């Protein structure tokens, strides 16, 4: 890979590291609005009715649900495009690079869910939230990683990004299957018809993007009316976007759409979602709220479960020789990266809103407390572990030779202390982050 051919995942990292700051500011603003005299205006803003009507057909929802059902469909469309691109022509084109983050994602979903179930198995309402600690917030985890600057090897960035994407796509599939309302057969037939047309479009491979966009909108509306969560439409649509146009081999509809959506998702979709979902009102919240089994199960699932699940299954896979650690990653840095996988924030808030928004009972807990506690603890531990074992300056082949040591000698030094041998520095490869 030369300097003129930066991989998609490298560009994505640079964007997410800065977008994480915007995301954090959006969450802080939500806290301020929810705990000051602005609280009433904040609540009114979330409940603004938004209606689309065409003849007798109408969709009427409060603004909050439009954001959770609509904007998040764009987010899942984007990350599925990203994953597809990386598998076909990127860091994950080598199938050996897929195994470790995919297994880590599985372990990072199962163990947190089991920990949550341990605390809440006897409460059927609480068990609706079992998937809340099973997800990872990619923007926030990359933002924390970016605080370490040029000491972070490329392999760690690729692993964390792939891990989060696999986890989030797995979560949205579970959401689509499990968090369903009453099923509309007619709407599901329309969804199936849309999928058939998308498959036909993919085979014909037109250069224009508009047919895909039109089918995506129709499928999203049908999915919304079907009872299956509408965000699943974004995942399905992305699977049918062609990588290369048959009309113009130099044109990639997938890359073009993904590039167009970068800033929209990073600086609009996710910050808006964080602002509308992270506003916890702390008035009246006592110790009983914090120690309730739901927030406790979520916090421990994110903080303890993610570390055990991700690190444990990756360690087992390497010991069984199913795969190997990415270049530049040691067991210590894998542990620190596993801890960063426990930053649930945006994704956990999203799953929590689906799990508990229509329980029909007077809920005596707030799952967002557990999300915040678990995410903050995971971020702090992950940052401290990585900071303690990554070098202050990324060591490269050039600096190794300048210091008088051969490249072969440098390879024998613990990668936790030396970083990536034979790699260009992050600054050289990516520029300033």
CSV table of C-alpha atoms in Angstrom, one decimal, residues 9-10 13 145-161 325-330 333-334 337 386-387 389-396 415-430:
chain,number,residue,atom,x,y,z
A,9,UNK,CA,-10.2,2.2,7.1
A,10,UNK,CA,-7.3,4.6,7.6
A,13,UNK,CA,-10.0,6.4,11.6
A,145,UNK,CA,-7.5,5.6,21.0
A,146,UNK,CA,-6.6,8.8,19.1
A,147,UNK,CA,-5.6,10.4,22.4
A,148,UNK,CA,-2.5,8.2,22.3
A,149,UNK,CA,-1.4,9.9,19.1
A,150,UNK,CA,1.3,8.4,16.9
A,151,UNK,CA,2.2,5.6,19.4
A,152,UNK,CA,-0.7,3.4,18.2
A,153,UNK,CA,0.2,0.8,15.6
A,154,UNK,CA,-2.0,0.4,12.6
A,155,UNK,CA,-2.9,-3.2,13.6
A,156,UNK,CA,-4.6,-2.1,16.8
A,157,UNK,CA,-6.6,0.5,14.9
A,158,UNK,CA,-7.7,-2.0,12.3
A,159,UNK,CA,-8.6,-4.6,14.9
A,160,UNK,CA,-10.7,-2.2,17.0
A,161,UNK,CA,-12.5,-0.8,14.0
A,325,UNK,CA,-2.2,-11.5,16.8
A,326,UNK,CA,-2.2,-8.5,14.3
A,327,UNK,CA,1.2,-7.0,13.5
A,328,UNK,CA,2.2,-4.6,16.3
A,329,UNK,CA,-0.2,-6.0,18.9
A,330,UNK,CA,0.9,-7.8,22.1
A,333,UNK,CA,-2.3,-4.1,24.0
A,334,UNK,CA,-5.0,-6.7,23.1
A,337,UNK,CA,-8.1,-2.7,23.2
A,386,UNK,CA,-2.4,1.1,26.3
A,387,UNK,CA,-0.6,4.2,27.5
A,389,UNK,CA,2.7,-0.4,27.3
A,390,UNK,CA,2.8,1.6,24.0
A,391,UNK,CA,6.0,3.6,23.3
A,392,UNK,CA,6.0,7.3,23.5
A,393,UNK,CA,7.3,7.5,19.9
A,394,UNK,CA,6.4,4.9,17.3
A,395,UNK,CA,9.6,3.0,16.4
A,396,UNK,CA,10.1,2.4,12.7
A,415,UNK,CA,6.2,-5.3,20.5
A,416,UNK,CA,4.4,-3.9,23.6
A,417,UNK,CA,7.4,-1.7,24.1
A,418,UNK,CA,8.5,-1.1,20.5
A,419,UNK,CA,5.4,-0.8,18.5
A,420,UNK,CA,5.3,-1.9,14.9
A,421,UNK,CA,8.7,-2.8,13.4
A,422,UNK,CA,9.0,-2.2,9.6
A,423,UNK,CA,6.0,0.1,9.7
A,424,UNK,CA,6.0,3.7,8.7
A,425,UNK,CA,5.1,6.0,11.5
A,426,UNK,CA,1.4,6.9,11.8
A,427,UNK,CA,2.2,10.5,11.1
A,428,UNK,CA,4.1,9.5,7.9
A,429,UNK,CA,1.3,7.2,6.8
A,430,UNK,CA,-1.7,9.2,7.7
